[in-house]
Short mmCIF file of C-alpha atoms in Angstrom, two decimals:
data_model
loop_
_atom_site.label_atom_id
_atom_site.label_comp_id
_atom_site.label_asym_id
_atom_site.label_seq_id
_atom_site.Cartn_x
_atom_site.Cartn_y
_atom_site.Cartn_z
CA MET A 27 0.01 0.01 -0.02
CA GLY A 28 1.35 3.42 -0.95
CA ARG A 29 1.70 6.41 1.29
CA ILE A 30 -1.46 8.04 -0.07
CA GLY A 31 -3.51 4.85 0.42
CA LYS A 32 -2.20 4.47 4.00
CA GLU A 33 -3.12 8.08 4.86
CA ILE A 34 -6.66 7.73 3.42
CA ALA A 35 -7.20 4.45 5.24
CA GLY A 36 -5.93 5.95 8.52
CA GLN A 37 -8.24 8.98 8.14
CA ILE A 38 -11.31 6.87 7.38
CA ILE A 39 -10.74 4.41 10.32
CA SER A 40 -9.98 7.30 12.76
CA PHE A 41 -13.11 9.23 11.63
CA ILE A 42 -15.33 6.16 12.30
CA GLY A 43 -13.69 5.83 15.75
CA LEU A 44 -14.29 9.55 16.47
CA VAL A 45 -17.97 9.18 15.56
CA LEU A 46 -18.29 6.12 17.88
CA VAL A 47 -16.78 8.22 20.71
CA ALA A 48 -19.46 10.82 20.14
CA VAL A 49 -22.13 8.12 20.27
CA THR A 50 -20.64 6.71 23.52
CA CYS A 51 -20.75 10.14 25.04
CA GLY A 52 -24.28 10.88 24.01
CA ILE A 53 -26.46 7.77 24.59
CA PRO A 54 -27.49 7.07 28.22
CA MET A 55 -26.61 3.40 28.31
CA TRP A 56 -23.43 3.08 30.44
CA ARG A 57 -25.25 1.00 33.01
CA VAL A 58 -28.52 -0.96 32.62
CA THR A 59 -30.62 -2.06 35.66
CA SER A 60 -33.58 -4.36 35.10
CA TYR A 61 -36.33 -4.62 37.72
CA ILE A 62 -39.24 -7.03 37.42
CA GLY A 63 -41.71 -7.19 40.29
CA ALA A 64 -44.35 -9.69 41.15
CA ASN A 65 -46.41 -8.53 38.22
CA ILE A 66 -44.80 -7.99 34.84
CA VAL A 67 -46.69 -4.72 34.53
CA THR A 68 -44.45 -3.28 37.27
CA GLY A 69 -41.28 -4.19 35.40
CA GLN A 70 -39.01 -1.36 34.30
CA THR A 71 -35.55 -0.79 32.94
CA ILE A 72 -33.24 1.98 34.11
CA TRP A 73 -30.46 3.37 31.94
CA ASP A 74 -27.64 5.45 33.46
CA GLY A 75 -25.67 7.79 31.24
CA LEU A 76 -23.23 10.68 31.47
CA TRP A 77 -25.83 13.35 30.91
CA MET A 78 -29.24 11.85 31.71
CA ASN A 79 -31.00 8.90 33.25
CA CYS A 80 -33.90 7.10 31.53
CA VAL A 81 -36.56 4.76 32.76
CA MET A 82 -38.51 2.48 30.40
CA GLN A 83 -41.65 0.85 31.59
CA SER A 84 -42.83 -2.51 30.45
CA THR A 85 -45.78 -0.77 28.81
CA GLY A 86 -43.30 0.96 26.40
CA GLN A 87 -43.35 4.40 28.04
CA MET A 88 -39.98 6.07 28.55
CA GLN A 89 -39.08 8.96 30.80
CA CYS A 90 -35.63 10.69 30.75
CA LYS A 91 -34.27 13.18 33.16
CA LEU A 92 -31.13 15.34 32.79
CA ASN A 93 -28.55 15.16 35.58
CA ASP A 94 -28.89 18.35 37.47
CA SER A 95 -25.48 18.13 39.14
CA VAL A 96 -22.23 16.29 38.37
CA MET A 97 -21.88 15.39 42.06
CA LYS A 98 -24.89 13.04 41.82
CA LEU A 99 -22.94 10.82 39.51
CA SER A 100 -20.60 8.11 40.66
CA LYS A 101 -16.86 8.78 40.61
CA ASP A 102 -16.27 6.66 37.47
CA LEU A 103 -19.01 8.51 35.56
CA GLN A 104 -17.73 11.88 36.68
CA ALA A 105 -14.25 11.02 35.34
CA ALA A 106 -15.86 9.50 32.20
CA ARG A 107 -17.66 12.73 31.36
CA ALA A 108 -14.44 14.73 31.44
CA LEU A 109 -12.22 12.18 29.76
CA VAL A 110 -14.62 11.51 26.90
CA ILE A 111 -15.03 15.21 26.11
CA ILE A 112 -11.21 15.63 26.03
CA SER A 113 -10.93 12.55 23.83
CA LEU A 114 -13.43 14.16 21.33
CA ILE A 115 -11.47 17.41 21.29
CA VAL A 116 -8.10 15.69 20.79
CA GLY A 117 -9.47 13.40 18.12
CA PHE A 118 -11.10 16.27 16.24
CA ILE A 119 -7.81 18.24 16.31
CA GLY A 120 -5.93 15.21 14.97
CA PHE A 121 -8.50 14.77 12.20
CA ILE A 122 -8.11 18.37 11.04
CA ILE A 123 -4.33 18.16 11.13
CA THR A 124 -4.40 15.05 8.80
CA PHE A 125 -5.74 17.25 5.96
CA VAL A 126 -2.88 19.70 6.42
CA GLY A 127 -0.15 17.09 6.12
CA ALA A 128 -1.84 14.68 3.70
CA LYS A 129 0.14 14.14 0.56
CA CYS A 130 -2.98 14.33 -1.64
CA THR A 131 -3.86 17.88 -0.48
CA GLY A 132 -0.50 19.57 -1.16
CA CYS A 133 -0.76 22.14 1.67
CA LEU A 134 2.96 21.64 2.41
CA ASP A 135 5.73 21.51 -0.19
CA LYS A 136 8.28 19.25 1.40
CA ASP A 137 7.60 15.54 1.81
CA SER A 138 9.40 15.46 5.18
CA SER A 139 7.17 18.25 6.56
CA GLN A 140 4.02 16.44 5.33
CA ALA A 141 5.08 13.17 6.94
CA LYS A 142 5.87 14.79 10.25
CA VAL A 143 2.44 16.45 10.42
CA VAL A 144 0.68 13.15 9.62
CA ILE A 145 2.74 11.43 12.39
CA ILE A 146 1.59 14.14 14.85
CA SER A 147 -2.03 13.52 13.92
CA GLY A 148 -1.53 9.80 14.36
CA CYS A 149 -0.13 10.42 17.86
CA LEU A 150 -3.17 12.55 18.71
CA PHE A 151 -5.50 9.72 17.64
CA ILE A 152 -3.63 7.30 19.84
CA VAL A 153 -3.94 9.73 22.80
CA SER A 154 -7.70 10.01 22.04
CA ALA A 155 -8.00 6.26 22.08
CA VAL A 156 -6.37 6.03 25.51
CA LEU A 157 -8.53 8.79 26.90
CA VAL A 158 -11.75 7.05 25.93
CA LEU A 159 -10.43 3.62 26.95
CA ILE A 160 -9.72 4.61 30.56
CA PRO A 161 -13.33 5.56 31.57
CA VAL A 162 -14.90 2.73 29.66
CA CYS A 163 -12.73 0.10 31.36
CA TRP A 164 -13.15 1.74 34.72
CA SER A 165 -16.91 1.89 34.54
CA ALA A 166 -17.02 -1.77 33.29
CA ALA A 167 -14.86 -2.90 36.16
CA ILE A 168 -17.03 -1.15 38.77
CA THR A 169 -20.23 -2.55 37.24
CA ILE A 170 -18.91 -6.13 37.21
CA THR A 171 -17.67 -5.77 40.77
CA ASP A 172 -21.09 -4.53 42.00
CA PHE A 173 -22.86 -7.23 40.12
CA GLN A 174 -20.79 -9.99 41.76
CA SER A 175 -20.94 -8.49 45.19
CA VAL A 176 -23.11 -10.40 47.77
CA LEU A 177 -24.05 -6.99 49.41
CA THR A 178 -25.84 -5.79 46.32
CA ILE A 179 -29.61 -6.37 46.24
CA GLU A 180 -30.78 -8.53 43.48
CA THR A 181 -33.14 -5.91 42.05
CA GLN A 182 -30.35 -3.24 42.01
CA LYS A 183 -27.64 -5.22 40.27
CA ARG A 184 -26.47 -3.37 37.12
CA GLU A 185 -25.17 -4.70 33.83
CA LEU A 186 -22.93 -3.35 31.11
CA GLY A 187 -24.65 -1.08 28.69
CA ALA A 188 -24.22 -0.58 25.02
CA SER A 189 -22.03 2.48 25.57
CA ILE A 190 -19.31 0.37 27.11
CA TYR A 191 -19.11 -1.86 24.03
CA ILE A 192 -19.26 1.08 21.64
CA GLY A 193 -16.48 2.74 23.59
CA TRP A 194 -14.26 -0.35 23.27
CA ALA A 195 -14.89 -0.39 19.49
CA ALA A 196 -14.11 3.32 19.26
CA ALA A 197 -10.85 2.97 21.17
CA ALA A 198 -9.80 0.06 18.93
CA LEU A 199 -10.51 1.97 15.72
CA LEU A 200 -8.75 5.13 16.92
CA LEU A 201 -5.73 3.12 17.98
CA LEU A 202 -5.66 1.31 14.62
CA GLY A 203 -6.01 4.55 12.68
CA GLY A 204 -3.25 6.21 14.67
CA ILE A 205 -0.81 3.44 14.17
CA ILE A 206 -1.42 3.51 10.42
CA LEU A 207 -0.82 7.23 10.30
CA THR A 208 2.32 7.18 12.46
CA THR A 209 3.97 4.70 9.98
CA SER A 210 4.01 7.37 7.29
CA CYS A 211 7.78 7.99 7.80
CA PRO A 212 9.53 10.96 6.05
CA PRO A 213 12.21 10.26 3.43
CA GLN A 214 15.63 9.67 4.94
CA LYS A 215 17.64 11.38 2.00
CA PRO A 216 16.69 14.42 0.02
CA MET A 217 15.69 13.73 -3.55
CA TYR A 218 16.98 15.92 -6.43
CA GLY A 219 15.96 16.13 -10.02
CA TYR A 220 13.02 14.29 -11.43
CA PRO A 221 11.16 11.72 -9.35
CA GLY A 222 12.24 8.18 -9.98
CA TYR A 223 15.85 9.01 -10.68
CA PRO A 224 18.59 8.58 -8.07
CA PRO A 225 20.51 11.69 -7.05
CA ALA A 226 23.90 12.39 -8.73
CA GLN A 227 26.83 10.98 -6.86
CA MET A 228 29.16 13.52 -5.30
CA TYR A 229 32.94 12.97 -5.39
CA PRO A 230 35.33 14.79 -2.99
CA TYR A 231 37.89 17.27 -4.41
CA ALA A 232 41.37 15.84 -4.17
CA GLY A 233 43.31 18.96 -5.42
CA PRO A 234 45.61 21.19 -3.47
CA ALA A 235 44.18 23.04 -0.47
CA ASN A 236 45.81 26.38 -1.45
CA TYR A 237 43.99 28.16 -4.19
CA SER A 238 46.14 31.33 -4.33
CA PRO A 239 47.82 32.08 -7.73
CA VAL A 240 51.47 31.16 -8.11
CA TYR A 241 53.77 33.29 -10.46
CA ALA A 242 56.93 31.87 -12.00
CA PRO A 243 59.82 34.20 -13.34
CA PRO A 244 60.24 34.27 -17.15
CA SER A 245 62.86 31.99 -18.54
CA SER A 246 66.09 33.45 -20.18
CA GLN A 247 66.32 30.69 -22.84
CA PRO A 248 64.95 31.38 -26.36
CA TYR A 249 61.68 29.76 -27.23
CA THR A 250 61.86 26.80 -29.52
CA ALA A 251 58.89 25.21 -31.03
CA PRO A 252 58.38 21.61 -30.26
CA GLY A 253 57.56 20.74 -33.81
CA SER A 254 57.94 21.92 -37.41
CA TYR A 255 55.21 24.12 -38.76
CA ALA A 256 56.49 23.92 -42.41
CA PRO A 257 53.88 22.38 -44.73
CA THR A 258 54.66 18.87 -45.83
CA LYS A 259 53.64 19.58 -49.43
CA PRO A 260 54.68 22.66 -51.32
CA TYR A 261 51.96 24.80 -52.77
CA GLY A 262 51.77 24.82 -56.62
CA ALA A 263 51.73 28.63 -57.03
CA PRO A 264 53.59 30.12 -60.10
CA THR A 265 56.83 32.02 -59.40
CA ALA A 266 55.97 34.91 -61.78
CA TYR A 267 52.85 36.37 -63.26
CA SER A 268 52.61 37.67 -66.83
CA ALA A 269 51.36 41.15 -67.38
CA ARG A 270 47.86 41.38 -68.79
CA GLN A 271 46.39 44.09 -70.84
CA TYR A 272 43.09 45.47 -69.76
CA LEU A 273 41.19 47.43 -72.25
#
């Protein structure tokens, strides 16, 4: 796969991961609590999210309420609200930077500068993946611990919601896209001339180090030519010309 293909693939995968992070942040399904009483009519399902809590009755009615205060949330959800928002901001910045350094856009002239900008965007995607993975794993660990605890009432045991699984998928896609973008290495040697041709080989100068002019005194001996400049074949010109009468 060429460099342009790798960059496009990394952008697409990272964008899908960024969209899944937004979905994880928005939907109120981090924890799901199912309660079924003696009569099935009294059954209800409670969804806990970062921004609101929803209650769905067995009759199909749903009621949602926004969280008035952050302090009402558990510690893991408080940290999840902050970390997921930071992950969205970092991922969005990395996605914008990829268009600046992409080889197909031509915003930068040098290949080395383009590759460095793409590597920076890949690192931002990896940081975004770590930021969304921390709260998702933390919330999943607390939910599983409370579910297996003997002190928790049977009707209050919570299960993993859809946001947890979507968050894991988002972190995996962001990590994969970031790794693909960080492998776009800059060229090690500068290229000259036309593309596809190797640069001309440079040879070191082996002459004298002193470049100042040197003057020699004129010689006192007469100059003698090294060879004879007489023609090898005599010309056929006449020795005398006859006078002509011009009328």
